[in-house]
Amino acid sequence: MSTVRLHNVTAAFGKRPVLDDLSLTVPSGGSLAVIGPNGAGKSTLLNAIAGLVAYHGEISVGTTPMRAMARSTRARLVALVPQSPLFPAGMTVFDYVLLGRTPHIPYWRSEGAADVAITRMSIKALDLSDLEDRSVDTLSGGERQRAVLARALTQEPEVLLLDEPTTGLDLGHQQTFLELVESIRHERGTTVISAIHDLTVAARCAAEMVLLSGGVVAATGSPATVITEDLVRRHYGAAVEVIATSGGPVVVPLVDQTTPSTTEPTK
C-alpha cells in the first residue's frame, strides 16, 4: 500500500490562500484525522490529494508524484468520499456502487464478471444486499453513507479520503460507520485520511491528528496532544473542557448559564 506525502503544498480558492506551504506524511496503512475551524483548509487538503484542485508543491502516493500519474492511475489509487455526494435519481444501489469500478474498465469495454463480483462483495460488506435494487435517492442518511463507502471500496483504492463522513448520522450510525472504516483499513492496509468537524468523534477515528488553522499545521500528534483546551481556545475561539477518557479526549463546550433567559416560562 501507499504512503501519502505532501511537501510545501499551497492551494488557493480564487485569490484567497487556503493551504499555505503545507507538509505532512501519512504512512502506508495509517489513519490521520484532520481537524480545524471552518475555512482552515480541511476539504481543500483532501481535494488536492484527490487531484480535484490546483496546487503548488508536491503530493505523492508511494514514490510517485501525483502530477506524474495518468488520471486513470490516480483514480485507481485514491478514492474520495465527499461531504455532499451526488445521487443520480432513479439509479439503483447496485449500479451506484458499480460506478466504483469505472477507473478499472477501459472506455471501450463494459464491466465484466470480476467487476460485478467485487461490487457484490462491497455491497455485502456494507450490509446493503437487501437494498441493492432500491433507488439510491430513496435511502436514509445512514444507508446513503454506506452506499458511498461501498462505491469507494469497489474502487479498491490504496488511499481513502473521507470528508466529514459522519455528518447527518445519529450516534449509532456514526459508530457503525467508523468501525467499518477501521476494519477495512486493517483488512486491506488502506491509508485513511479523514476531515472531521466533531472533535470527540475525530479523536476516536485515528491515532494521529493534524490541526489546521489558517491553512497551516498548528499542531500534530496524538489526540491527547492535539485536542487540548488551550489549542481549542486559540484556534476555534471556544471555551471548552477536555475530559480524558479511555477512548480518547471528550470535548465539552462551556456555556455561560449566568445570562438571564429571555424566554418566557411555559404556563
mmCIF file of C-alpha atoms in Angstrom, residues 1 29-31 121-122 124-127 146 149-150 153 157 160 162 174-192 194 204-206:
data_model
loop_
_atom_site.group_PDB
_atom_site.id
_atom_site.type_symbol
_atom_site.label_atom_id
_atom_site.label_comp_id
_atom_site.label_asym_id
_atom_site.label_seq_id
_atom_site.Cartn_x
_atom_site.Cartn_y
_atom_site.Cartn_z
ATOM 1 C CA MET A 1 0.000 0.000 0.000
ATOM 2 C CA GLY A 29 -1.904 1.759 6.116
ATOM 3 C CA GLY A 30 -2.057 4.606 8.609
ATOM 4 C CA SER A 31 -5.018 6.719 9.674
ATOM 5 C CA MET A 121 -18.565 -8.091 -2.180
ATOM 6 C CA SER A 122 -18.597 -4.390 -1.289
ATOM 7 C CA LYS A 124 -22.285 -7.353 1.262
ATOM 8 C CA ALA A 125 -19.502 -5.876 3.393
ATOM 9 C CA LEU A 126 -21.567 -2.725 3.948
ATOM 10 C CA ASP A 127 -24.736 -4.723 4.701
ATOM 11 C CA ARG A 146 -22.840 3.112 3.485
ATOM 12 C CA LEU A 149 -18.393 3.949 1.163
ATOM 13 C CA ALA A 150 -19.278 0.760 -0.751
ATOM 14 C CA LEU A 153 -14.347 0.234 -1.672
ATOM 15 C CA PRO A 157 -8.102 2.267 -3.622
ATOM 16 C CA LEU A 160 -9.282 6.515 1.143
ATOM 17 C CA LEU A 162 -13.261 10.883 3.937
ATOM 18 C CA GLN A 174 -21.590 7.239 13.387
ATOM 19 C CA GLN A 175 -20.140 4.430 15.450
ATOM 20 C CA THR A 176 -21.041 1.778 12.875
ATOM 21 C CA PHE A 177 -19.552 3.785 10.009
ATOM 22 C CA LEU A 178 -16.269 4.500 11.794
ATOM 23 C CA GLU A 179 -15.932 0.859 12.871
ATOM 24 C CA LEU A 180 -16.448 -0.233 9.253
ATOM 25 C CA VAL A 181 -13.727 2.120 8.032
ATOM 26 C CA GLU A 182 -11.325 0.910 10.704
ATOM 27 C CA SER A 183 -11.953 -2.760 9.908
ATOM 28 C CA ILE A 184 -11.405 -2.051 6.200
ATOM 29 C CA ARG A 185 -8.145 -0.273 6.980
ATOM 30 C CA HIS A 186 -6.864 -3.233 8.973
ATOM 31 C CA GLU A 187 -8.019 -5.870 6.482
ATOM 32 C CA ARG A 188 -6.832 -4.123 3.310
ATOM 33 C CA GLY A 189 -3.961 -1.962 4.556
ATOM 34 C CA THR A 190 -5.699 1.126 3.158
ATOM 35 C CA THR A 191 -4.312 4.541 4.093
ATOM 36 C CA VAL A 192 -7.178 6.623 5.506
ATOM 37 C CA SER A 194 -10.442 11.909 7.356
ATOM 38 C CA ARG A 204 -11.823 8.167 18.183
ATOM 39 C CA CYS A 205 -11.235 7.511 14.500
ATOM 40 C CA ALA A 206 -7.457 7.941 14.253
#
